[in-house]
Amino acid sequence: MRTCVSVKAEPTLFALSGLKLLLGTALCVCVTISSLADTVLVGTENIQYYPHYGKRSQDSKQFQGYARELLDRFFEQQGIQVKYPSLPVKRLYHQFFNSQELDFKYPDNAQWAPQIRTRHKVVYSEPVGHYIDGVMVLEKYLNHGLGRIKKMGILRGFTPESFFQEIESGDILITEYARSSEILKALQQERIDGAYLNVDVALYQIELSLGGESDIVFDPTLPYTQGAYRLSSIRRHDIIEKLNRFLAENTKFQKQLSTKYNLSKRLPQNTTN
């Protein structure tokens, strides 16, 4: 017959130390896993599109500008670590829509490349920023009409939707450039008749690349497009909802950023179409 004897064992110092070490290790693992889970990827365009977003100059390597500061503030408040992979426009579309390696895309808009969006349930934020894309011309050709534009420079990967018919018919020939500064230099040298760019970006690049001494101006009499830059996601609808609340509650901060990056002063007047 076996007799069971209850023995109350006192914990030894060694046992307590081992327990603390085990708990500490488990805590570190949990923190590491949590940190990894809270790191998101916002895919951005590898172009010179400052002050809105993108690279500030040809030598820049970081995503900068108005959008970077606003998104950084939002993700910081949410306790979410964020990285901004900078990609060529076509690769950005592929990694967001096809391979879905990215959690978010910025900038985005439901009107851009609509054919690729029908296969995915994409959710868009409220406007993070606003834009006007139009034609920059030499001042001596201001108000000379669409008939004078035979050669137009655009950024690689962009589509000047306002001129789709003229491009399709061959009335306007398109030349693609890697950088906005290169387009403006080509316009200055009259190798092209017009530069299709974001107005804010063009004016900033004129100051940066051409020393602000240029006769390049925005021509509001030619077709242009205005709209909103939004953050989009296929799988993180929850964060888009949180961003919308952040935008609604921080309108003063957005206005301060617009002033800081001189966006409000750059917008042309009487833009109604």
PDB file of C-alpha atoms in Angstrom:
ATOM      1  CA  MET A   1       0.000   0.000   0.000  1.00  0.00           C
ATOM      2  CA  ARG A   2       1.287   3.348  -1.049  1.00  0.00           C
ATOM      3  CA  THR A   3       0.884   6.304   1.234  1.00  0.00           C
ATOM      4  CA  CYS A   4       0.658   9.828  -0.167  1.00  0.00           C
ATOM      5  CA  VAL A   5       2.348  12.406   1.965  1.00  0.00           C
ATOM      6  CA  SER A   6       1.649  16.092   1.405  1.00  0.00           C
ATOM      7  CA  VAL A   7       4.817  18.119   1.579  1.00  0.00           C
ATOM      8  CA  LYS A   8       4.794  21.938   1.481  1.00  0.00           C
ATOM      9  CA  ALA A   9       7.914  22.913  -0.423  1.00  0.00           C
ATOM     10  CA  GLU A  10       9.401  26.357   0.146  1.00  0.00           C
ATOM     11  CA  PRO A  11      10.506  28.047  -3.114  1.00  0.00           C
ATOM     12  CA  THR A  12      14.249  28.300  -3.376  1.00  0.00           C
ATOM     13  CA  LEU A  13      16.100  31.383  -4.581  1.00  0.00           C
ATOM     14  CA  PHE A  14      17.155  29.478  -7.672  1.00  0.00           C
ATOM     15  CA  ALA A  15      13.550  28.556  -8.498  1.00  0.00           C
ATOM     16  CA  LEU A  16      12.368  32.144  -8.066  1.00  0.00           C
ATOM     17  CA  SER A  17      15.163  33.470 -10.270  1.00  0.00           C
ATOM     18  CA  GLY A  18      14.324  30.945 -12.947  1.00  0.00           C
ATOM     19  CA  LEU A  19      10.654  31.900 -12.829  1.00  0.00           C
ATOM     20  CA  LYS A  20      11.493  35.591 -13.187  1.00  0.00           C
ATOM     21  CA  LEU A  21      13.751  34.819 -16.135  1.00  0.00           C
ATOM     22  CA  LEU A  22      11.012  32.760 -17.810  1.00  0.00           C
ATOM     23  CA  LEU A  23       8.397  35.476 -17.289  1.00  0.00           C
ATOM     24  CA  GLY A  24      10.804  38.134 -18.513  1.00  0.00           C
ATOM     25  CA  THR A  25      11.564  36.164 -21.658  1.00  0.00           C
ATOM     26  CA  ALA A  26       7.861  35.590 -22.329  1.00  0.00           C
ATOM     27  CA  LEU A  27       7.181  39.311 -21.876  1.00  0.00           C
ATOM     28  CA  CYS A  28       9.933  40.256 -24.336  1.00  0.00           C
ATOM     29  CA  VAL A  29       8.536  37.822 -26.893  1.00  0.00           C
ATOM     30  CA  CYS A  30       5.046  39.282 -26.480  1.00  0.00           C
ATOM     31  CA  VAL A  31       6.328  42.849 -26.853  1.00  0.00           C
ATOM     32  CA  THR A  32       8.322  41.909 -29.947  1.00  0.00           C
ATOM     33  CA  ILE A  33       5.360  40.175 -31.573  1.00  0.00           C
ATOM     34  CA  SER A  34       3.109  43.126 -30.696  1.00  0.00           C
ATOM     35  CA  SER A  35       5.601  45.592 -32.192  1.00  0.00           C
ATOM     36  CA  LEU A  36       5.847  43.605 -35.399  1.00  0.00           C
ATOM     37  CA  ALA A  37       2.065  43.386 -35.625  1.00  0.00           C
ATOM     38  CA  ASP A  38       1.767  47.172 -35.234  1.00  0.00           C
ATOM     39  CA  THR A  39       4.215  48.031 -38.025  1.00  0.00           C
ATOM     40  CA  VAL A  40       2.409  48.947 -41.244  1.00  0.00           C
ATOM     41  CA  LEU A  41       3.673  49.676 -44.745  1.00  0.00           C
ATOM     42  CA  VAL A  42       2.421  52.753 -46.593  1.00  0.00           C
ATOM     43  CA  GLY A  43       3.529  52.519 -50.216  1.00  0.00           C
ATOM     44  CA  THR A  44       4.407  55.883 -51.762  1.00  0.00           C
ATOM     45  CA  GLU A  45       5.549  57.183 -55.153  1.00  0.00           C
ATOM     46  CA  ASN A  46       9.276  57.494 -55.750  1.00  0.00           C
ATOM     47  CA  ILE A  47       9.012  60.913 -57.388  1.00  0.00           C
ATOM     48  CA  GLN A  48       9.744  64.588 -56.742  1.00  0.00           C
ATOM     49  CA  TYR A  49       6.311  65.749 -55.600  1.00  0.00           C
ATOM     50  CA  TYR A  50       7.231  68.002 -52.699  1.00  0.00           C
ATOM     51  CA  PRO A  51       5.674  69.964 -50.969  1.00  0.00           C
ATOM     52  CA  HIS A  52       2.698  67.567 -51.086  1.00  0.00           C
ATOM     53  CA  TYR A  53       4.657  64.309 -50.714  1.00  0.00           C
ATOM     54  CA  GLY A  54       7.539  62.350 -52.213  1.00  0.00           C
ATOM     55  CA  LYS A  55      11.137  63.459 -52.611  1.00  0.00           C
ATOM     56  CA  ARG A  56      12.096  67.050 -51.967  1.00  0.00           C
ATOM     57  CA  SER A  57      14.876  67.054 -54.576  1.00  0.00           C
ATOM     58  CA  GLN A  58      16.753  64.753 -56.913  1.00  0.00           C
ATOM     59  CA  ASP A  59      19.148  63.756 -54.122  1.00  0.00           C
ATOM     60  CA  SER A  60      16.427  63.087 -51.550  1.00  0.00           C
ATOM     61  CA  LYS A  61      15.650  59.505 -50.623  1.00  0.00           C
ATOM     62  CA  GLN A  62      12.850  59.962 -48.106  1.00  0.00           C
ATOM     63  CA  PHE A  63       9.113  60.461 -48.323  1.00  0.00           C
ATOM     64  CA  GLN A  64       8.683  64.064 -47.138  1.00  0.00           C
ATOM     65  CA  GLY A  65       6.323  67.003 -47.158  1.00  0.00           C
ATOM     66  CA  TYR A  66       2.809  67.801 -45.995  1.00  0.00           C
ATOM     67  CA  ALA A  67       1.480  64.238 -46.167  1.00  0.00           C
ATOM     68  CA  ARG A  68       4.461  62.736 -44.324  1.00  0.00           C
ATOM     69  CA  GLU A  69       4.063  65.078 -41.368  1.00  0.00           C
ATOM     70  CA  LEU A  70       0.309  64.558 -41.165  1.00  0.00           C
ATOM     71  CA  LEU A  71       0.483  60.748 -41.439  1.00  0.00           C
ATOM     72  CA  ASP A  72       3.358  60.575 -38.948  1.00  0.00           C
ATOM     73  CA  ARG A  73       1.252  62.474 -36.400  1.00  0.00           C
ATOM     74  CA  PHE A  74      -1.713  60.142 -36.945  1.00  0.00           C
ATOM     75  CA  PHE A  75       0.220  56.872 -36.684  1.00  0.00           C
ATOM     76  CA  GLU A  76       2.135  58.144 -33.650  1.00  0.00           C
ATOM     77  CA  GLN A  77      -1.131  58.911 -31.850  1.00  0.00           C
ATOM     78  CA  GLN A  78      -2.364  55.402 -32.666  1.00  0.00           C
ATOM     79  CA  GLY A  79       0.823  53.806 -31.342  1.00  0.00           C
ATOM     80  CA  ILE A  80       1.500  52.243 -34.739  1.00  0.00           C
ATOM     81  CA  GLN A  81       4.963  52.009 -36.264  1.00  0.00           C
ATOM     82  CA  VAL A  82       4.993  52.926 -39.940  1.00  0.00           C
ATOM     83  CA  LYS A  83       7.372  52.552 -42.839  1.00  0.00           C
ATOM     84  CA  TYR A  84       7.048  54.288 -46.214  1.00  0.00           C
ATOM     85  CA  PRO A  85       8.464  52.148 -49.050  1.00  0.00           C
ATOM     86  CA  SER A  86       9.164  54.483 -51.979  1.00  0.00           C
ATOM     87  CA  LEU A  87       8.461  52.806 -55.328  1.00  0.00           C
ATOM     88  CA  PRO A  88       8.139  53.661 -59.026  1.00  0.00           C
ATOM     89  CA  VAL A  89       4.478  54.334 -59.820  1.00  0.00           C
ATOM     90  CA  LYS A  90       3.831  51.146 -61.825  1.00  0.00           C
ATOM     91  CA  ARG A  91       5.536  48.936 -59.220  1.00  0.00           C
ATOM     92  CA  LEU A  92       3.577  50.676 -56.472  1.00  0.00           C
ATOM     93  CA  TYR A  93       0.315  49.732 -58.192  1.00  0.00           C
ATOM     94  CA  HIS A  94       1.517  46.138 -58.590  1.00  0.00           C
ATOM     95  CA  GLN A  95       2.580  45.704 -54.975  1.00  0.00           C
ATOM     96  CA  PHE A  96      -0.610  47.259 -53.650  1.00  0.00           C
ATOM     97  CA  PHE A  97      -3.226  45.685 -55.930  1.00  0.00           C
ATOM     98  CA  ASN A  98      -1.644  42.481 -57.225  1.00  0.00           C
ATOM     99  CA  SER A  99       0.894  41.053 -54.787  1.00  0.00           C
ATOM    100  CA  GLN A 100      -0.676  43.035 -51.908  1.00  0.00           C
ATOM    101  CA  GLU A 101       2.641  43.465 -50.101  1.00  0.00           C
ATOM    102  CA  LEU A 102       1.548  46.879 -48.819  1.00  0.00           C
ATOM    103  CA  ASP A 103      -1.007  47.767 -46.153  1.00  0.00           C
ATOM    104  CA  PHE A 104      -1.751  51.201 -47.614  1.00  0.00           C
ATOM    105  CA  LYS A 105      -1.190  53.321 -50.701  1.00  0.00           C
ATOM    106  CA  TYR A 106      -0.606  57.072 -50.651  1.00  0.00           C
ATOM    107  CA  PRO A 107      -1.634  59.044 -52.498  1.00  0.00           C
ATOM    108  CA  ASP A 108      -4.666  57.358 -53.988  1.00  0.00           C
ATOM    109  CA  ASN A 109      -7.985  58.224 -55.544  1.00  0.00           C
ATOM    110  CA  ALA A 110     -10.817  56.053 -56.826  1.00  0.00           C
ATOM    111  CA  GLN A 111     -10.696  57.885 -60.168  1.00  0.00           C
ATOM    112  CA  TRP A 112      -7.130  56.817 -60.939  1.00  0.00           C
ATOM    113  CA  ALA A 113      -6.734  53.668 -63.086  1.00  0.00           C
ATOM    114  CA  PRO A 114     -10.310  52.535 -62.313  1.00  0.00           C
ATOM    115  CA  GLN A 115      -9.962  49.317 -64.344  1.00  0.00           C
ATOM    116  CA  ILE A 116      -7.552  47.782 -61.823  1.00  0.00           C
ATOM    117  CA  ARG A 117      -9.792  48.576 -58.839  1.00  0.00           C
ATOM    118  CA  THR A 118     -12.854  46.573 -59.819  1.00  0.00           C
ATOM    119  CA  ARG A 119     -11.276  43.308 -58.621  1.00  0.00           C
ATOM    120  CA  HIS A 120     -10.575  44.621 -55.102  1.00  0.00           C
ATOM    121  CA  LYS A 121     -12.545  46.092 -52.227  1.00  0.00           C
ATOM    122  CA  VAL A 122     -10.522  49.245 -51.709  1.00  0.00           C
ATOM    123  CA  VAL A 123     -11.439  51.630 -48.912  1.00  0.00           C
ATOM    124  CA  TYR A 124     -10.432  55.290 -49.137  1.00  0.00           C
ATOM    125  CA  SER A 125      -9.958  57.856 -46.410  1.00  0.00           C
ATOM    126  CA  GLU A 126     -11.441  61.301 -46.393  1.00  0.00           C
ATOM    127  CA  PRO A 127      -9.184  63.809 -48.211  1.00  0.00           C
ATOM    128  CA  VAL A 128      -5.709  64.074 -46.716  1.00  0.00           C
ATOM    129  CA  GLY A 129      -4.706  66.745 -49.228  1.00  0.00           C
ATOM    130  CA  HIS A 130      -6.054  68.495 -52.324  1.00  0.00           C
ATOM    131  CA  TYR A 131      -4.466  68.980 -55.717  1.00  0.00           C
ATOM    132  CA  ILE A 132      -4.712  70.801 -59.010  1.00  0.00           C
ATOM    133  CA  ASP A 133      -2.903  69.183 -61.945  1.00  0.00           C
ATOM    134  CA  GLY A 134      -2.587  71.370 -65.002  1.00  0.00           C
ATOM    135  CA  VAL A 135      -0.356  72.688 -67.752  1.00  0.00           C
ATOM    136  CA  MET A 136       2.592  74.950 -67.094  1.00  0.00           C
ATOM    137  CA  VAL A 137       3.622  77.106 -70.060  1.00  0.00           C
ATOM    138  CA  LEU A 138       6.040  79.895 -70.807  1.00  0.00           C
ATOM    139  CA  GLU A 139       4.451  83.200 -69.896  1.00  0.00           C
ATOM    140  CA  LYS A 140       4.658  84.494 -73.458  1.00  0.00           C
ATOM    141  CA  TYR A 141       2.292  81.680 -74.467  1.00  0.00           C
ATOM    142  CA  LEU A 142      -0.215  82.180 -71.634  1.00  0.00           C
ATOM    143  CA  ASN A 143      -3.846  82.111 -72.827  1.00  0.00           C
ATOM    144  CA  HIS A 144      -2.836  80.998 -76.334  1.00  0.00           C
ATOM    145  CA  GLY A 145      -5.234  78.060 -76.221  1.00  0.00           C
ATOM    146  CA  LEU A 146      -5.061  74.299 -76.574  1.00  0.00           C
ATOM    147  CA  GLY A 147      -4.237  74.390 -80.284  1.00  0.00           C
ATOM    148  CA  ARG A 148      -0.663  75.526 -79.551  1.00  0.00           C
ATOM    149  CA  ILE A 149       0.105  72.466 -77.362  1.00  0.00           C
ATOM    150  CA  LYS A 150       1.632  69.827 -79.656  1.00  0.00           C
ATOM    151  CA  LYS A 151       4.248  68.305 -77.325  1.00  0.00           C
ATOM    152  CA  MET A 152       3.557  67.779 -73.632  1.00  0.00           C
ATOM    153  CA  GLY A 153       5.841  66.540 -70.878  1.00  0.00           C
ATOM    154  CA  ILE A 154       4.517  64.326 -68.090  1.00  0.00           C
ATOM    155  CA  LEU A 155       5.938  62.312 -65.213  1.00  0.00           C
ATOM    156  CA  ARG A 156       6.534  58.653 -65.994  1.00  0.00           C
ATOM    157  CA  GLY A 157       3.550  56.553 -64.955  1.00  0.00           C
ATOM    158  CA  PHE A 158       1.095  59.474 -64.916  1.00  0.00           C
ATOM    159  CA  THR A 159      -1.904  59.927 -67.214  1.00  0.00           C
ATOM    160  CA  PRO A 160      -3.081  63.449 -68.123  1.00  0.00           C
ATOM    161  CA  GLU A 161      -6.775  62.527 -68.178  1.00  0.00           C
ATOM    162  CA  SER A 162      -7.877  65.993 -69.270  1.00  0.00           C
ATOM    163  CA  PHE A 163      -6.081  65.463 -72.591  1.00  0.00           C
ATOM    164  CA  PHE A 164      -7.044  61.858 -73.272  1.00  0.00           C
ATOM    165  CA  GLN A 165      -8.802  62.567 -76.600  1.00  0.00           C
ATOM    166  CA  GLU A 166      -6.006  64.761 -77.946  1.00  0.00           C
ATOM    167  CA  ILE A 167      -3.400  62.141 -77.027  1.00  0.00           C
ATOM    168  CA  GLU A 168      -5.424  59.292 -78.548  1.00  0.00           C
ATOM    169  CA  SER A 169      -5.920  61.218 -81.802  1.00  0.00           C
ATOM    170  CA  GLY A 170      -2.238  62.129 -82.011  1.00  0.00           C
ATOM    171  CA  ASP A 171      -2.866  65.852 -81.768  1.00  0.00           C
ATOM    172  CA  ILE A 172      -0.646  65.943 -78.668  1.00  0.00           C
ATOM    173  CA  LEU A 173       2.550  63.917 -78.379  1.00  0.00           C
ATOM    174  CA  ILE A 174       3.611  62.829 -74.903  1.00  0.00           C
ATOM    175  CA  THR A 175       7.179  62.682 -73.572  1.00  0.00           C
ATOM    176  CA  GLU A 176       7.736  61.012 -70.196  1.00  0.00           C
ATOM    177  CA  TYR A 177      10.310  62.232 -67.685  1.00  0.00           C
ATOM    178  CA  ALA A 178      11.590  60.714 -64.450  1.00  0.00           C
ATOM    179  CA  ARG A 179      11.600  64.004 -62.527  1.00  0.00           C
ATOM    180  CA  SER A 180       9.428  67.099 -62.420  1.00  0.00           C
ATOM    181  CA  SER A 181      12.545  69.281 -62.556  1.00  0.00           C
ATOM    182  CA  GLU A 182      13.487  67.668 -65.892  1.00  0.00           C
ATOM    183  CA  ILE A 183      10.068  68.482 -67.347  1.00  0.00           C
ATOM    184  CA  LEU A 184      10.376  72.127 -66.360  1.00  0.00           C
ATOM    185  CA  LYS A 185      13.862  72.395 -67.843  1.00  0.00           C
ATOM    186  CA  ALA A 186      12.582  70.913 -71.103  1.00  0.00           C
ATOM    187  CA  LEU A 187       9.791  73.510 -71.092  1.00  0.00           C
ATOM    188  CA  GLN A 188      12.237  76.321 -70.362  1.00  0.00           C
ATOM    189  CA  GLN A 189      14.293  75.219 -73.371  1.00  0.00           C
ATOM    190  CA  GLU A 190      11.097  74.939 -75.484  1.00  0.00           C
ATOM    191  CA  ARG A 191      11.654  71.268 -76.245  1.00  0.00           C
ATOM    192  CA  ILE A 192       8.021  70.801 -75.183  1.00  0.00           C
ATOM    193  CA  ASP A 193       5.053  73.183 -75.359  1.00  0.00           C
ATOM    194  CA  GLY A 194       3.572  72.380 -71.969  1.00  0.00           C
ATOM    195  CA  ALA A 195       4.420  70.596 -68.726  1.00  0.00           C
ATOM    196  CA  TYR A 196       1.573  68.680 -67.120  1.00  0.00           C
ATOM    197  CA  LEU A 197       2.238  68.808 -63.363  1.00  0.00           C
ATOM    198  CA  ASN A 198       0.749  69.471 -59.998  1.00  0.00           C
ATOM    199  CA  VAL A 199       0.721  73.263 -59.694  1.00  0.00           C
ATOM    200  CA  ASP A 200       2.218  73.308 -56.181  1.00  0.00           C
ATOM    201  CA  VAL A 201       4.978  70.929 -57.220  1.00  0.00           C
ATOM    202  CA  ALA A 202       5.796  72.912 -60.347  1.00  0.00           C
ATOM    203  CA  LEU A 203       6.060  76.222 -58.483  1.00  0.00           C
ATOM    204  CA  TYR A 204       8.239  74.673 -55.793  1.00  0.00           C
ATOM    205  CA  GLN A 205      10.555  73.103 -58.380  1.00  0.00           C
ATOM    206  CA  ILE A 206      10.830  76.430 -60.190  1.00  0.00           C
ATOM    207  CA  GLU A 207      12.131  77.946 -56.958  1.00  0.00           C
ATOM    208  CA  LEU A 208      14.433  74.998 -56.245  1.00  0.00           C
ATOM    209  CA  SER A 209      15.804  74.115 -59.686  1.00  0.00           C
ATOM    210  CA  LEU A 210      15.507  77.404 -61.540  1.00  0.00           C
ATOM    211  CA  GLY A 211      16.225  79.764 -58.637  1.00  0.00           C
ATOM    212  CA  GLY A 212      12.728  81.210 -58.733  1.00  0.00           C
ATOM    213  CA  GLU A 213      13.679  83.277 -61.786  1.00  0.00           C
ATOM    214  CA  SER A 214      11.531  81.795 -64.495  1.00  0.00           C
ATOM    215  CA  ASP A 215       8.813  82.816 -66.895  1.00  0.00           C
ATOM    216  CA  ILE A 216       6.971  79.505 -66.397  1.00  0.00           C
ATOM    217  CA  VAL A 217       3.375  79.933 -65.230  1.00  0.00           C
ATOM    218  CA  PHE A 218       0.231  77.882 -64.765  1.00  0.00           C
ATOM    219  CA  ASP A 219      -2.313  78.340 -67.576  1.00  0.00           C
ATOM    220  CA  PRO A 220      -5.830  78.009 -66.066  1.00  0.00           C
ATOM    221  CA  THR A 221      -7.436  78.437 -69.508  1.00  0.00           C
ATOM    222  CA  LEU A 222      -6.213  74.955 -70.500  1.00  0.00           C
ATOM    223  CA  PRO A 223      -7.923  71.791 -69.188  1.00  0.00           C
ATOM    224  CA  TYR A 224      -6.876  70.828 -65.680  1.00  0.00           C
ATOM    225  CA  THR A 225      -7.909  68.369 -62.991  1.00  0.00           C
ATOM    226  CA  GLN A 226      -8.548  68.993 -59.325  1.00  0.00           C
ATOM    227  CA  GLY A 227      -9.259  66.432 -56.658  1.00  0.00           C
ATOM    228  CA  ALA A 228      -8.164  64.890 -53.384  1.00  0.00           C
ATOM    229  CA  TYR A 229      -5.233  62.786 -52.229  1.00  0.00           C
ATOM    230  CA  ARG A 230      -6.459  59.944 -50.008  1.00  0.00           C
ATOM    231  CA  LEU A 231      -4.957  57.047 -48.073  1.00  0.00           C
ATOM    232  CA  SER A 232      -6.301  53.712 -49.336  1.00  0.00           C
ATOM    233  CA  SER A 233      -6.249  50.147 -48.062  1.00  0.00           C
ATOM    234  CA  ILE A 234      -7.538  46.755 -49.099  1.00  0.00           C
ATOM    235  CA  ARG A 235      -7.187  44.968 -45.754  1.00  0.00           C
ATOM    236  CA  ARG A 236      -6.913  47.622 -42.996  1.00  0.00           C
ATOM    237  CA  HIS A 237     -10.335  49.221 -43.085  1.00  0.00           C
ATOM    238  CA  ASP A 238     -10.151  49.743 -39.319  1.00  0.00           C
ATOM    239  CA  ILE A 239      -7.209  52.135 -39.601  1.00  0.00           C
ATOM    240  CA  ILE A 240      -8.890  54.080 -42.408  1.00  0.00           C
ATOM    241  CA  GLU A 241     -11.841  54.673 -40.076  1.00  0.00           C
ATOM    242  CA  LYS A 242      -9.479  55.907 -37.354  1.00  0.00           C
ATOM    243  CA  LEU A 243      -7.753  58.236 -39.825  1.00  0.00           C
ATOM    244  CA  ASN A 244     -11.121  59.698 -40.813  1.00  0.00           C
ATOM    245  CA  ARG A 245     -11.822  60.521 -37.171  1.00  0.00           C
ATOM    246  CA  PHE A 246      -8.348  62.029 -36.827  1.00  0.00           C
ATOM    247  CA  LEU A 247      -8.896  64.255 -39.882  1.00  0.00           C
ATOM    248  CA  ALA A 248     -12.280  65.438 -38.595  1.00  0.00           C
ATOM    249  CA  GLU A 249     -10.830  66.276 -35.175  1.00  0.00           C
ATOM    250  CA  ASN A 250      -7.643  67.968 -36.418  1.00  0.00           C
ATOM    251  CA  THR A 251      -8.711  70.499 -39.042  1.00  0.00           C
ATOM    252  CA  LYS A 252      -6.663  73.216 -37.328  1.00  0.00           C
ATOM    253  CA  PHE A 253      -3.529  71.075 -37.577  1.00  0.00           C
ATOM    254  CA  GLN A 254      -4.179  70.499 -41.289  1.00  0.00           C
ATOM    255  CA  LYS A 255      -4.500  74.237 -41.901  1.00  0.00           C
ATOM    256  CA  GLN A 256      -1.256  74.848 -40.035  1.00  0.00           C
ATOM    257  CA  LEU A 257       0.513  72.286 -42.210  1.00  0.00           C
ATOM    258  CA  SER A 258      -0.941  73.828 -45.380  1.00  0.00           C
ATOM    259  CA  THR A 259       0.476  77.180 -44.329  1.00  0.00           C
ATOM    260  CA  LYS A 260       3.822  75.661 -43.327  1.00  0.00           C
ATOM    261  CA  TYR A 261       4.234  74.027 -46.743  1.00  0.00           C
ATOM    262  CA  ASN A 262       2.806  77.068 -48.535  1.00  0.00           C
ATOM    263  CA  LEU A 263       0.045  75.059 -50.215  1.00  0.00           C
ATOM    264  CA  SER A 264      -2.850  77.474 -49.755  1.00  0.00           C
ATOM    265  CA  LYS A 265      -0.948  80.361 -51.373  1.00  0.00           C
ATOM    266  CA  ARG A 266       0.021  78.254 -54.365  1.00  0.00           C
ATOM    267  CA  LEU A 267      -3.506  77.353 -55.388  1.00  0.00           C
ATOM    268  CA  PRO A 268      -4.653  79.322 -58.464  1.00  0.00           C
ATOM    269  CA  GLN A 269      -7.696  81.499 -58.135  1.00  0.00           C
ATOM    270  CA  ASN A 270     -11.094  80.943 -59.780  1.00  0.00           C
ATOM    271  CA  THR A 271     -10.557  77.229 -60.399  1.00  0.00           C
ATOM    272  CA  THR A 272     -14.055  75.911 -60.974  1.00  0.00           C
ATOM    273  CA  ASN A 273     -13.832  73.059 -63.498  1.00  0.00           C
TER     274      ASN A 273
END
